Amino acid sequence: MKMDIVGVEDVHILDPNLLQLPCLSPSPLKSSSHIADELFSHWLSLPETATLVKSLIDEAKSGTPTNLSMSYATVFLSNGTPPLSPRSSPDSPRFSRQRASPPSLRSPLRSVKEPKHELIPQFYFLHGRPPAKELKEQCISMVDHFFSNFFDGLHVDEFKSITKEVCKLPSYLSPALFRKMDPESSGIVTRDAFIKYWIDGNMLTMDTASQIYNILKQQDCKHLRQADFKPLLDELLATHPGLQFLRTTSEFQERYAETVIYRIFYYINRSGTGCLTLRELKRGNLIAAMQQLDEEDDINKIIRYFSYEHFYVIYCRFWELDGDHDCFIDKDNLIKYGNHALTYRIVDRIFSQAPRKFTSKVEGKMSYEDFVYFILAEEDKSSEPSLEYWFKCIDLDGNGVITPNEIQFFFEEQLHRMESITQEPVHFNDILCQIIDMIKPEEENCITLQDLKGSKLSGNVFNILFNLNKFMAFETRDPFLIRQEREDPSLTEWDRFAQREYVRLSMEEDVEEVANGSADEPLEPPF
C-alpha cells in the first residue's frame, strides 16, 4: 500500500477533512485480510478509541449530527502517528472536492509559493542620473538666491560667482558655461535657462570631470579638440593675477595659450589622435590643476600645464634654434639642441616622423607644436609619453621590439663621438649587457615597450644611445643632479630642467641688459 508520510511538525496545518479514512478502498486488503484485522485490533486498543466510541454513542443518543471523518482524523493526529493516505479514484469524495476547490483551499502539503518579482532599480540613464529631490531643492534654493537681485538674468561678467559657488567648478570655465546656457548669444542667462541646463539636464549629478568635459566640448561631438580649450585660456589670460603682465602683449598671450594646450594633449591624450576622450580626461591630472588656478595667485606654482616659467623655457629654446624666425625648425636647427647633444641618426628618425606625425605643412620642417612634443619627451624620459616617443624612434622596423642590432645602429654614432672627444670608448657588448641589466626584459634578446615602462632606468637607456651629454652625466653620476632629486622627489625631470633653464635664461637676460646700459632702469617682463 502506498503511504504519504506527514511530519509531526506539519500536523497543525493539516485539514482533517482531507483525511478520508472511511473511503479507504478495500481492494488492497482482500488478498491479505489478516492485515486489516491487525490494524482494526490495534485501533480498538487505543485509549482514544474508547473515548471516541463513547462520545459517538452519547451524540447518537442526544440526536447531535456526527462527523465521522473528523473524529477518525482526530484520533490519528492526537496519537502523533501519520495516517495512511488513501488512493484517489474518480468517484471518491476527496477527488471531487479537490477538483472543485479553489486554489486557495489546496492542500498545504502541495502548495508552491509564487515567485516574487523584484523590482530592479534603473542603473543606466542616457542623459545622466536625475538629481535626488533633496539635492534638487537645495540647488534651486541657491539659484533663487543668486538670481533674486537679477530678475532679467545675469551677464557674463556677473556669472563667475555662480560658476564657482553653485556649480563648484573653476571660475575660469565661466564664459564657456555661460555660452552653453545661452546658445542664442543673447548675452543674458536667466534663472530658467540655468535650471534647464544644470538641473534638468542632469549636470548637477555628474562628476567634475564629466561636467567640464560636457561644458568644453562642442555639441554632438564625442571628444575634445585643442580649440575647445581656447575659451578657458582666454579667460585665464584676461583675469588671472599671475598673468597680468602679459595683457599688453597679445602675441605672447597666444603663444602661452598654445603651449598650455600642447602640454595638455601631450600628457593626457594618450592615443595621440588629437581627440581627447572623457576617459583620458578622468585619468589625467588636468582637473586638479584647473582647480588650483582659483587658489593660487602665483601662476608659476601651478607647474602642471599652466606655469609661465615652463612656457618661457620652451619658447626661448625654440626661438634660439629658429635662426630665421619663421616659426619652423629643420634638421640643421635641431642638431644644435642642447649644445649638439643629439646624434644625427636620432634627428633623422625624428624628421622621418617615426615617433609622431608633424603638424607642420612645410616639408622637412618642424612646427612649434612639434617642438613642444620633442622637448617634453627629451627632457623627461621617465614619463610614459616620452618612453613611447623614443621607443618608436629606436624601433627601426616597427615590429614592437628593440633588438640588439637596432641598439648597435644608434650606439655606433655615440661611440664615434666619444672617440672624437678623446673619451675612453666603451665596447658595444659591454653596453648591451649594461642595458639588459638595467631593463631586465622578459626575453633577453629583445626589449618591448612594456619592459621599458617597468624599469626606472629606461630614460638612461635612451641617453646612452643618442644623447652624449646626458650619457656622460649618467656615467659620472653628477652629484648636483643627485642632490636635486633628493631635495624634492615630487618634481619630475622636466620640472627640474625647467627650473635650471629659467634661472640660466634670466641670468643671460640680466647680463644683456647690463651690457646695453639699462641696469638702472626697471626690469620689464620677459616679453
Short mmCIF file of C-alpha atoms in Angstrom, two decimals:
data_model
loop_
_atom_site.label_atom_id
_atom_site.label_comp_id
_atom_site.label_asym_id
_atom_site.label_seq_id
_atom_site.Cartn_x
_atom_site.Cartn_y
_atom_site.Cartn_z
CA MET A 1 0.00 0.00 0.00
CA LYS A 2 1.34 3.44 -0.90
CA MET A 3 1.69 5.88 2.02
CA ASP A 4 2.30 9.67 2.08
CA ILE A 5 4.31 10.46 5.21
CA VAL A 6 3.47 13.68 7.00
CA GLY A 7 5.94 15.07 9.57
CA VAL A 8 4.81 15.73 13.11
CA GLU A 9 5.73 19.40 12.79
CA ASP A 10 3.17 19.80 9.95
CA VAL A 11 0.24 18.37 11.93
CA HIS A 12 -1.10 21.78 12.97
CA ILE A 13 -1.59 22.92 9.37
CA LEU A 14 -3.49 19.81 8.14
CA ASP A 15 -7.17 19.97 7.36
CA PRO A 16 -8.79 16.89 8.95
CA ASN A 17 -11.43 16.87 6.21
CA LEU A 18 -8.73 15.87 3.74
CA LEU A 19 -8.16 12.55 5.56
CA GLN A 20 -10.94 10.42 4.05
CA LEU A 21 -10.35 7.34 6.16
CA PRO A 22 -13.83 5.81 5.70
CA CYS A 23 -13.34 5.95 1.93
CA LEU A 24 -10.34 3.60 2.05
CA SER A 25 -10.66 1.18 -0.83
CA PRO A 26 -10.82 -2.45 0.48
CA SER A 27 -9.37 -3.95 -2.70
CA PRO A 28 -5.72 -3.91 -1.49
CA LEU A 29 -6.77 -5.78 1.67
CA LYS A 30 -8.68 -8.63 0.05
CA SER A 31 -5.56 -10.71 -0.55
CA SER A 32 -4.26 -10.12 3.00
CA SER A 33 -7.26 -9.87 5.30
CA HIS A 34 -5.16 -10.51 8.40
CA ILE A 35 -3.52 -7.11 7.94
CA ALA A 36 -6.90 -5.41 8.21
CA ASP A 37 -7.72 -7.41 11.30
CA GLU A 38 -4.47 -6.45 12.96
CA LEU A 39 -4.98 -2.78 12.12
CA PHE A 40 -8.52 -2.87 13.48
CA SER A 41 -7.40 -4.60 16.66
CA HIS A 42 -4.67 -2.04 17.13
CA TRP A 43 -7.18 0.78 16.66
CA LEU A 44 -9.56 -0.69 19.20
CA SER A 45 -6.73 -0.93 21.75
CA LEU A 46 -6.01 2.80 21.62
CA PRO A 47 -7.24 4.82 24.63
CA GLU A 48 -8.56 7.49 22.33
CA THR A 49 -10.76 4.93 20.57
CA ALA A 50 -12.72 4.24 23.73
CA THR A 51 -13.24 7.93 24.24
CA LEU A 52 -14.30 8.34 20.64
CA VAL A 53 -16.80 5.47 20.75
CA LYS A 54 -18.29 6.81 24.00
CA SER A 55 -18.67 10.29 22.52
CA LEU A 56 -20.31 8.90 19.40
CA ILE A 57 -22.79 6.91 21.47
CA ASP A 58 -23.60 9.99 23.55
CA GLU A 59 -24.10 12.10 20.41
CA ALA A 60 -26.32 9.44 18.88
CA LYS A 61 -28.48 9.33 22.00
CA SER A 62 -28.82 13.11 22.08
CA GLY A 63 -29.54 13.35 18.35
CA THR A 64 -26.45 15.53 17.55
CA PRO A 65 -25.09 15.17 13.93
CA THR A 66 -21.93 13.16 13.88
CA ASN A 67 -18.84 13.93 11.72
CA LEU A 68 -17.11 10.56 11.42
CA SER A 69 -14.26 11.67 9.20
CA MET A 70 -13.31 14.44 11.59
CA SER A 71 -13.45 12.02 14.50
CA TYR A 72 -11.19 9.48 12.81
CA ALA A 73 -8.68 12.17 11.91
CA THR A 74 -8.67 13.50 15.44
CA VAL A 75 -7.79 10.11 16.80
CA PHE A 76 -4.88 9.59 14.46
CA LEU A 77 -3.50 13.11 14.86
CA SER A 78 -3.71 13.11 18.62
CA ASN A 79 -1.76 9.90 18.67
CA GLY A 80 1.09 11.56 16.74
CA THR A 81 1.06 8.79 14.09
CA PRO A 82 0.56 9.99 10.50
CA PRO A 83 -2.49 8.39 8.82
CA LEU A 84 -2.33 6.34 5.65
CA SER A 85 -3.10 8.32 2.52
CA PRO A 86 -5.90 6.57 0.53
CA ARG A 87 -5.67 6.28 -3.23
CA SER A 88 -7.89 8.70 -5.08
CA SER A 89 -10.48 7.46 -7.51
CA PRO A 90 -12.68 9.50 -9.80
CA ASP A 91 -15.73 8.71 -7.65
CA SER A 92 -14.12 9.44 -4.31
CA PRO A 93 -15.23 12.50 -2.30
CA ARG A 94 -11.57 13.59 -2.00
CA PHE A 95 -11.07 13.57 -5.76
CA SER A 96 -14.26 15.53 -6.40
CA ARG A 97 -13.51 18.02 -3.60
CA GLN A 98 -10.02 18.75 -4.90
CA ARG A 99 -11.37 19.22 -8.42
CA ALA A 100 -13.98 21.70 -7.27
CA SER A 101 -11.90 23.55 -4.68
CA PRO A 102 -10.46 26.99 -5.47
CA PRO A 103 -6.63 27.36 -5.47
CA SER A 104 -6.66 28.92 -2.03
CA LEU A 105 -8.06 25.68 -0.46
CA ARG A 106 -5.48 23.31 -1.87
CA SER A 107 -3.55 21.10 0.48
CA PRO A 108 -0.67 22.91 2.22
CA LEU A 109 1.42 19.81 1.54
CA ARG A 110 1.39 20.53 -2.17
CA SER A 111 1.32 24.32 -2.13
CA VAL A 112 4.07 26.14 -4.02
CA LYS A 113 4.91 29.74 -3.28
CA GLU A 114 4.55 32.15 -6.16
CA PRO A 115 7.97 33.64 -7.12
CA LYS A 116 8.32 37.25 -6.04
CA HIS A 117 9.18 39.68 -8.81
CA GLU A 118 11.87 42.01 -7.50
CA LEU A 119 11.93 45.49 -8.98
CA ILE A 120 15.47 46.25 -10.22
CA PRO A 121 16.15 49.97 -9.96
CA GLN A 122 17.23 51.79 -13.11
CA PHE A 123 21.01 51.94 -13.30
CA TYR A 124 21.60 53.46 -16.75
CA PHE A 125 20.48 56.93 -17.75
CA LEU A 126 21.13 58.09 -21.29
CA HIS A 127 21.39 61.74 -20.31
CA GLY A 128 22.81 61.25 -16.81
CA ARG A 129 21.24 60.29 -13.48
CA PRO A 130 18.49 62.71 -12.38
CA PRO A 131 19.24 64.51 -9.10
CA ALA A 132 17.56 63.38 -5.91
CA LYS A 133 14.65 65.51 -4.77
CA GLU A 134 16.53 66.87 -1.75
CA LEU A 135 19.62 67.77 -3.80
CA LYS A 136 17.49 69.37 -6.49
CA GLU A 137 15.61 71.52 -3.99
CA GLN A 138 18.84 72.60 -2.33
CA CYS A 139 20.35 73.66 -5.67
CA ILE A 140 17.21 75.53 -6.74
CA SER A 141 17.26 77.39 -3.42
CA MET A 142 20.84 78.55 -4.08
CA VAL A 143 19.97 79.53 -7.64
CA ASP A 144 16.98 81.56 -6.45
CA HIS A 145 19.25 83.36 -4.01
CA PHE A 146 21.74 84.31 -6.75
CA PHE A 147 19.06 85.44 -9.18
CA SER A 148 16.96 87.29 -6.56
CA ASN A 149 18.60 90.61 -7.47
CA PHE A 150 18.79 89.86 -11.19
CA PHE A 151 15.24 89.28 -12.37
CA ASP A 152 16.20 89.79 -16.01
CA GLY A 153 19.16 87.40 -15.76
CA LEU A 154 22.95 87.50 -15.35
CA HIS A 155 25.53 88.92 -17.76
CA VAL A 156 28.76 87.01 -18.40
CA ASP A 157 30.82 89.21 -16.05
CA GLU A 158 28.31 88.52 -13.26
CA PHE A 159 28.28 84.79 -13.85
CA LYS A 160 31.64 83.82 -12.33
CA SER A 161 30.37 83.61 -8.74
CA ILE A 162 27.55 81.20 -9.61
CA THR A 163 30.01 79.02 -11.57
CA LYS A 164 32.24 78.73 -8.54
CA GLU A 165 29.75 78.59 -5.66
CA VAL A 166 26.72 76.82 -7.13
CA CYS A 167 28.36 74.63 -9.79
CA LYS A 168 31.56 74.11 -7.73
CA LEU A 169 33.68 74.50 -10.88
CA PRO A 170 36.85 76.50 -11.60
CA SER A 171 35.79 80.11 -12.19
CA TYR A 172 37.78 80.27 -15.43
CA LEU A 173 35.18 77.97 -17.01
CA SER A 174 32.55 80.67 -16.51
CA PRO A 175 32.49 82.03 -20.11
CA ALA A 176 32.27 78.52 -21.59
CA LEU A 177 29.46 77.55 -19.18
CA PHE A 178 27.66 80.84 -19.91
CA ARG A 179 27.67 80.13 -23.65
CA LYS A 180 26.23 76.65 -23.04
CA MET A 181 23.28 78.22 -21.22
CA ASP A 182 22.95 81.00 -23.76
CA PRO A 183 23.02 79.19 -27.11
CA GLU A 184 21.31 82.12 -28.87
CA SER A 185 24.11 84.50 -27.74
CA SER A 186 21.65 86.93 -26.17
CA GLY A 187 24.25 87.97 -23.59
CA ILE A 188 21.99 87.01 -20.65
CA VAL A 189 21.37 83.79 -18.73
CA THR A 190 18.04 83.67 -16.90
CA ARG A 191 17.10 81.58 -13.88
CA ASP A 192 15.02 79.26 -16.03
CA ALA A 193 17.85 78.80 -18.53
CA PHE A 194 20.23 77.89 -15.72
CA ILE A 195 17.83 75.35 -14.20
CA LYS A 196 17.07 73.85 -17.62
CA TYR A 197 20.77 73.23 -18.41
CA TRP A 198 22.23 72.48 -15.00
CA ILE A 199 19.40 70.69 -13.13
CA ASP A 200 17.01 69.40 -15.79
CA GLY A 201 19.98 68.44 -17.97
CA ASN A 202 21.31 66.31 -15.06
CA MET A 203 24.64 68.16 -15.00
CA LEU A 204 24.18 68.52 -11.24
CA THR A 205 24.74 64.80 -10.58
CA MET A 206 27.77 64.32 -12.86
CA ASP A 207 31.32 64.10 -11.53
CA THR A 208 33.55 67.15 -12.03
CA ALA A 209 35.45 65.69 -14.99
CA SER A 210 32.21 64.88 -16.84
CA GLN A 211 30.85 68.36 -16.13
CA ILE A 212 33.97 70.06 -17.52
CA TYR A 213 34.05 67.68 -20.47
CA ASN A 214 30.46 68.50 -21.43
CA ILE A 215 30.96 72.23 -20.94
CA LEU A 216 34.06 72.43 -23.13
CA LYS A 217 33.17 70.05 -25.97
CA GLN A 218 31.12 71.10 -28.96
CA GLN A 219 27.53 69.95 -29.25
CA ASP A 220 27.08 66.46 -30.77
CA CYS A 221 30.86 65.92 -30.56
CA LYS A 222 32.24 62.89 -28.70
CA HIS A 223 35.66 64.30 -27.81
CA LEU A 224 37.61 67.46 -27.02
CA ARG A 225 39.86 69.16 -29.54
CA GLN A 226 42.56 71.72 -28.92
CA ALA A 227 40.29 74.61 -29.95
CA ASP A 228 37.80 73.65 -27.23
CA PHE A 229 40.28 74.82 -24.56
CA LYS A 230 40.61 78.29 -26.08
CA PRO A 231 37.78 79.91 -24.02
CA LEU A 232 39.39 78.63 -20.82
CA LEU A 233 42.80 80.06 -21.75
CA ASP A 234 41.31 83.37 -22.90
CA GLU A 235 39.62 83.84 -19.54
CA LEU A 236 42.79 82.79 -17.70
CA LEU A 237 44.92 85.32 -19.57
CA ALA A 238 42.33 88.06 -19.08
CA THR A 239 41.74 87.68 -15.34
CA HIS A 240 44.45 85.67 -13.55
CA PRO A 241 46.69 87.97 -11.47
CA GLY A 242 49.79 85.91 -12.26
CA LEU A 243 49.46 86.67 -15.98
CA GLN A 244 48.57 90.33 -15.72
CA PHE A 245 51.91 91.46 -17.20
CA LEU A 246 51.07 89.68 -20.48
CA ARG A 247 47.89 91.62 -21.18
CA THR A 248 49.66 94.18 -23.34
CA THR A 249 51.45 91.58 -25.49
CA SER A 250 48.81 89.73 -27.49
CA GLU A 251 51.42 87.77 -29.50
CA PHE A 252 52.85 86.10 -26.40
CA GLN A 253 49.42 85.61 -24.89
CA GLU A 254 48.63 83.48 -27.92
CA ARG A 255 51.90 81.57 -27.64
CA TYR A 256 51.31 80.91 -23.93
CA ALA A 257 47.81 79.56 -24.62
CA GLU A 258 49.11 77.31 -27.40
CA THR A 259 51.88 75.95 -25.20
CA VAL A 260 49.48 75.10 -22.37
CA ILE A 261 47.15 73.29 -24.77
CA TYR A 262 50.03 71.35 -26.38
CA ARG A 263 51.24 70.25 -22.95
CA ILE A 264 47.73 69.10 -22.00
CA PHE A 265 47.42 66.95 -25.10
CA TYR A 266 50.98 65.62 -24.81
CA TYR A 267 50.37 64.21 -21.34
CA ILE A 268 46.65 63.35 -21.40
CA ASN A 269 45.79 62.41 -24.99
CA ARG A 270 47.47 59.02 -24.73
CA SER A 271 46.01 57.81 -28.00
CA GLY A 272 47.82 60.63 -29.82
CA THR A 273 44.83 61.25 -32.08
CA GLY A 274 44.30 64.88 -31.14
CA CYS A 275 40.86 63.88 -29.84
CA LEU A 276 40.69 63.93 -26.04
CA THR A 277 38.14 61.47 -24.63
CA LEU A 278 36.32 61.63 -21.30
CA ARG A 279 38.22 58.56 -20.12
CA GLU A 280 41.56 60.24 -20.87
CA LEU A 281 40.44 63.41 -19.10
CA LYS A 282 39.49 61.43 -15.98
CA ARG A 283 42.81 59.56 -15.95
CA GLY A 284 44.89 62.74 -16.15
CA ASN A 285 45.61 65.43 -13.55
CA LEU A 286 44.25 68.40 -15.51
CA ILE A 287 41.14 68.85 -13.33
CA ALA A 288 43.26 69.21 -10.18
CA ALA A 289 45.48 71.79 -11.93
CA MET A 290 42.42 73.76 -13.09
CA GLN A 291 41.00 73.84 -9.58
CA GLN A 292 44.34 75.11 -8.30
CA LEU A 293 44.05 78.17 -10.56
CA ASP A 294 41.45 79.73 -8.25
CA GLU A 295 43.53 79.05 -5.15
CA GLU A 296 46.97 80.25 -6.29
CA ASP A 297 47.82 83.76 -7.49
CA ASP A 298 51.36 82.79 -8.48
CA ILE A 299 50.89 81.04 -11.81
CA ASN A 300 54.40 79.58 -11.64
CA LYS A 301 53.46 77.46 -8.63
CA ILE A 302 51.00 75.57 -10.80
CA ILE A 303 53.71 73.56 -12.51
CA ARG A 304 51.28 71.21 -14.27
CA TYR A 305 50.47 72.78 -17.64
CA PHE A 306 49.96 76.43 -16.59
CA SER A 307 53.38 77.59 -15.33
CA TYR A 308 54.56 80.69 -17.18
CA GLU A 309 58.19 79.84 -16.45
CA HIS A 310 57.79 76.50 -18.17
CA PHE A 311 56.29 78.22 -21.21
CA TYR A 312 59.15 80.72 -21.17
CA VAL A 313 61.75 77.94 -21.23
CA ILE A 314 60.06 76.10 -24.11
CA TYR A 315 59.54 79.17 -26.24
CA CYS A 316 63.02 80.56 -25.66
CA ARG A 317 64.58 77.22 -26.64
CA PHE A 318 62.53 77.22 -29.82
CA TRP A 319 63.45 80.84 -30.57
CA GLU A 320 67.16 80.08 -30.10
CA LEU A 321 67.04 77.26 -32.66
CA ASP A 322 64.80 79.07 -35.16
CA GLY A 323 67.55 81.16 -36.71
CA ASP A 324 65.43 82.87 -39.37
CA HIS A 325 62.44 83.18 -37.02
CA ASP A 326 59.95 81.78 -39.48
CA CYS A 327 58.45 79.64 -36.68
CA PHE A 328 59.84 76.44 -38.23
CA ILE A 329 62.85 74.26 -37.40
CA ASP A 330 64.74 71.96 -39.79
CA LYS A 331 67.31 69.22 -39.17
CA ASP A 332 70.23 71.63 -39.14
CA ASN A 333 68.50 73.67 -36.45
CA LEU A 334 67.56 70.71 -34.25
CA ILE A 335 71.04 69.18 -34.33
CA LYS A 336 72.19 72.22 -32.32
CA TYR A 337 69.80 71.44 -29.48
CA GLY A 338 71.47 71.05 -26.09
CA ASN A 339 74.88 72.09 -27.38
CA HIS A 340 74.86 69.42 -30.10
CA ALA A 341 73.87 66.72 -27.65
CA LEU A 342 71.87 64.61 -30.12
CA THR A 343 73.16 62.29 -32.80
CA TYR A 344 72.39 62.74 -36.50
CA ARG A 345 70.71 59.36 -36.62
CA ILE A 346 68.14 60.21 -33.96
CA VAL A 347 67.43 63.59 -35.58
CA ASP A 348 66.83 61.80 -38.88
CA ARG A 349 64.36 59.49 -37.16
CA ILE A 350 62.50 62.46 -35.64
CA PHE A 351 62.20 64.15 -39.04
CA SER A 352 61.08 60.88 -40.62
CA GLN A 353 58.09 61.41 -38.29
CA ALA A 354 58.52 57.94 -36.80
CA PRO A 355 57.57 58.99 -33.24
CA ARG A 356 54.85 61.42 -34.26
CA LYS A 357 53.45 62.84 -37.47
CA PHE A 358 54.32 66.54 -37.81
CA THR A 359 51.55 69.14 -37.77
CA SER A 360 53.77 71.33 -39.94
CA LYS A 361 52.58 71.68 -43.54
CA VAL A 362 56.09 72.59 -44.72
CA GLU A 363 58.05 69.53 -45.82
CA GLY A 364 61.22 68.87 -43.84
CA LYS A 365 60.29 71.42 -41.15
CA MET A 366 59.11 71.09 -37.57
CA SER A 367 56.41 73.44 -36.24
CA TYR A 368 56.26 74.94 -32.76
CA GLU A 369 53.76 72.27 -31.67
CA ASP A 370 56.07 69.52 -32.93
CA PHE A 371 58.93 71.11 -30.99
CA VAL A 372 56.88 71.20 -27.77
CA TYR A 373 56.32 67.45 -28.05
CA PHE A 374 60.02 66.92 -28.75
CA ILE A 375 61.38 68.97 -25.85
CA LEU A 376 58.94 67.44 -23.34
CA ALA A 377 59.98 63.96 -24.49
CA GLU A 378 63.70 64.81 -24.48
CA GLU A 379 63.87 66.45 -21.07
CA ASP A 380 61.74 63.96 -19.15
CA LYS A 381 62.40 60.43 -20.31
CA SER A 382 60.79 59.00 -17.19
CA SER A 383 57.25 59.77 -18.39
CA GLU A 384 55.20 57.30 -20.41
CA PRO A 385 54.63 59.69 -23.35
CA SER A 386 58.40 60.13 -23.60
CA LEU A 387 59.09 56.38 -23.48
CA GLU A 388 56.58 55.81 -26.27
CA TYR A 389 58.08 58.67 -28.33
CA TRP A 390 61.65 57.37 -28.20
CA PHE A 391 60.68 53.70 -28.45
CA LYS A 392 59.17 54.42 -31.88
CA CYS A 393 62.41 56.13 -32.88
CA ILE A 394 64.65 53.20 -31.92
CA ASP A 395 62.30 50.51 -33.26
CA LEU A 396 63.51 50.85 -36.86
CA ASP A 397 61.35 48.12 -38.39
CA GLY A 398 58.28 48.96 -36.29
CA ASN A 399 57.77 45.38 -35.11
CA GLY A 400 57.18 46.36 -31.48
CA VAL A 401 60.57 45.23 -30.08
CA ILE A 402 64.05 46.73 -29.87
CA THR A 403 66.71 44.23 -30.91
CA PRO A 404 70.49 44.24 -30.31
CA ASN A 405 71.01 45.22 -33.98
CA GLU A 406 68.88 48.34 -33.54
CA ILE A 407 70.69 49.22 -30.33
CA GLN A 408 74.04 48.84 -32.11
CA PHE A 409 72.88 51.00 -35.03
CA PHE A 410 72.31 54.01 -32.75
CA PHE A 411 75.24 53.39 -30.42
CA GLU A 412 77.76 53.31 -33.26
CA GLU A 413 77.50 57.07 -33.72
CA GLN A 414 77.74 57.63 -29.98
CA LEU A 415 80.90 55.55 -29.90
CA HIS A 416 82.41 57.55 -32.75
CA ARG A 417 81.60 60.83 -30.97
CA MET A 418 83.18 59.58 -27.74
CA GLU A 419 86.37 58.73 -29.61
CA SER A 420 86.43 62.14 -31.29
CA ILE A 421 86.48 63.93 -27.94
CA THR A 422 89.18 61.62 -26.61
CA GLN A 423 86.82 59.81 -24.28
CA GLU A 424 87.65 56.24 -23.48
CA PRO A 425 85.45 54.16 -25.81
CA VAL A 426 83.04 51.60 -24.40
CA HIS A 427 82.67 48.31 -26.25
CA PHE A 428 79.20 47.56 -27.58
CA ASN A 429 78.97 44.18 -25.84
CA ASP A 430 79.55 45.90 -22.51
CA ILE A 431 76.87 48.49 -23.31
CA LEU A 432 74.41 45.82 -24.39
CA CYS A 433 74.95 43.89 -21.15
CA GLN A 434 74.50 47.09 -19.17
CA ILE A 435 71.22 47.89 -20.95
CA ILE A 436 69.89 44.37 -20.42
CA ASP A 437 70.77 44.58 -16.71
CA MET A 438 69.02 47.96 -16.42
CA ILE A 439 65.80 46.94 -18.15
CA LYS A 440 65.60 43.24 -17.25
CA PRO A 441 63.38 42.35 -20.23
CA GLU A 442 61.25 39.22 -20.26
CA GLU A 443 63.18 37.99 -23.30
CA GLU A 444 66.90 38.61 -23.23
CA ASN A 445 67.43 39.47 -26.91
CA CYS A 446 64.60 41.94 -27.32
CA ILE A 447 63.13 44.85 -25.36
CA THR A 448 59.45 45.73 -25.53
CA LEU A 449 57.74 48.98 -24.61
CA GLN A 450 56.24 47.22 -21.61
CA ASP A 451 59.74 46.25 -20.45
CA LEU A 452 60.78 49.91 -20.60
CA LYS A 453 57.73 51.10 -18.69
CA GLY A 454 58.52 48.61 -15.94
CA SER A 455 62.02 49.98 -15.31
CA LYS A 456 63.01 53.23 -13.60
CA LEU A 457 66.24 53.38 -15.63
CA SER A 458 64.64 53.37 -19.08
CA GLY A 459 65.40 57.04 -19.70
CA ASN A 460 69.11 56.41 -19.22
CA VAL A 461 68.99 53.72 -21.93
CA PHE A 462 67.87 56.26 -24.49
CA ASN A 463 70.52 58.74 -23.32
CA ILE A 464 73.16 56.04 -23.84
CA LEU A 465 72.01 55.60 -27.43
CA PHE A 466 71.70 59.17 -28.71
CA ASN A 467 72.38 61.95 -26.12
CA LEU A 468 76.09 62.13 -25.38
CA ASN A 469 75.92 64.87 -22.74
CA LYS A 470 73.36 63.05 -20.65
CA PHE A 471 75.15 59.74 -21.16
CA MET A 472 78.36 61.19 -19.75
CA ALA A 473 76.46 62.77 -16.84
CA PHE A 474 74.92 59.39 -16.05
CA GLU A 475 78.30 57.66 -16.17
CA THR A 476 79.88 60.21 -13.81
CA ARG A 477 76.76 60.37 -11.56
CA ASP A 478 76.64 64.18 -11.37
CA PRO A 479 76.29 64.92 -7.61
CA PHE A 480 74.43 68.16 -8.31
CA LEU A 481 71.64 66.30 -10.11
CA ILE A 482 71.51 63.63 -7.40
CA ARG A 483 71.15 66.31 -4.71
CA GLN A 484 68.37 67.98 -6.69
CA GLU A 485 66.42 64.75 -6.89
CA ARG A 486 66.73 64.13 -3.16
CA GLU A 487 65.66 67.66 -2.20
CA ASP A 488 62.23 67.33 -3.81
CA PRO A 489 61.40 63.85 -5.12
CA SER A 490 57.92 65.04 -6.17
CA LEU A 491 59.40 67.07 -9.01
CA THR A 492 59.78 65.36 -12.38
CA GLU A 493 62.85 65.52 -14.60
CA TRP A 494 61.03 68.13 -16.65
CA ASP A 495 60.32 70.29 -13.57
CA ARG A 496 63.98 70.29 -12.56
CA PHE A 497 65.12 71.03 -16.11
CA ALA A 498 62.68 73.96 -16.40
CA GLN A 499 63.94 75.39 -13.09
CA ARG A 500 67.58 75.27 -14.19
CA GLU A 501 66.83 76.67 -17.63
CA TYR A 502 64.71 79.53 -16.33
CA VAL A 503 67.50 80.59 -13.97
CA ARG A 504 70.02 80.42 -16.84
CA LEU A 505 67.83 82.42 -19.21
CA SER A 506 67.08 85.03 -16.55
CA MET A 507 70.78 85.50 -15.80
CA GLU A 508 71.58 85.83 -19.51
CA GLU A 509 68.88 88.45 -19.84
CA ASP A 510 70.23 90.40 -16.87
CA VAL A 511 73.74 90.34 -18.33
CA GLU A 512 72.41 91.51 -21.66
CA GLU A 513 70.57 94.40 -20.03
CA VAL A 514 73.69 95.43 -18.12
CA ALA A 515 75.70 95.33 -21.35
CA ASN A 516 73.15 97.58 -23.00
CA GLY A 517 73.34 100.08 -20.15
CA SER A 518 69.84 99.50 -18.85
CA ALA A 519 70.69 98.09 -15.45
CA ASP A 520 69.36 101.19 -13.65
CA GLU A 521 66.02 101.01 -15.45
CA PRO A 522 63.10 98.97 -14.10
CA LEU A 523 63.11 95.44 -15.38
CA GLU A 524 60.41 94.68 -17.96
CA PRO A 525 58.53 91.41 -18.14
CA PRO A 526 60.34 88.72 -20.14
CA PHE A 527 58.26 89.64 -23.14
#
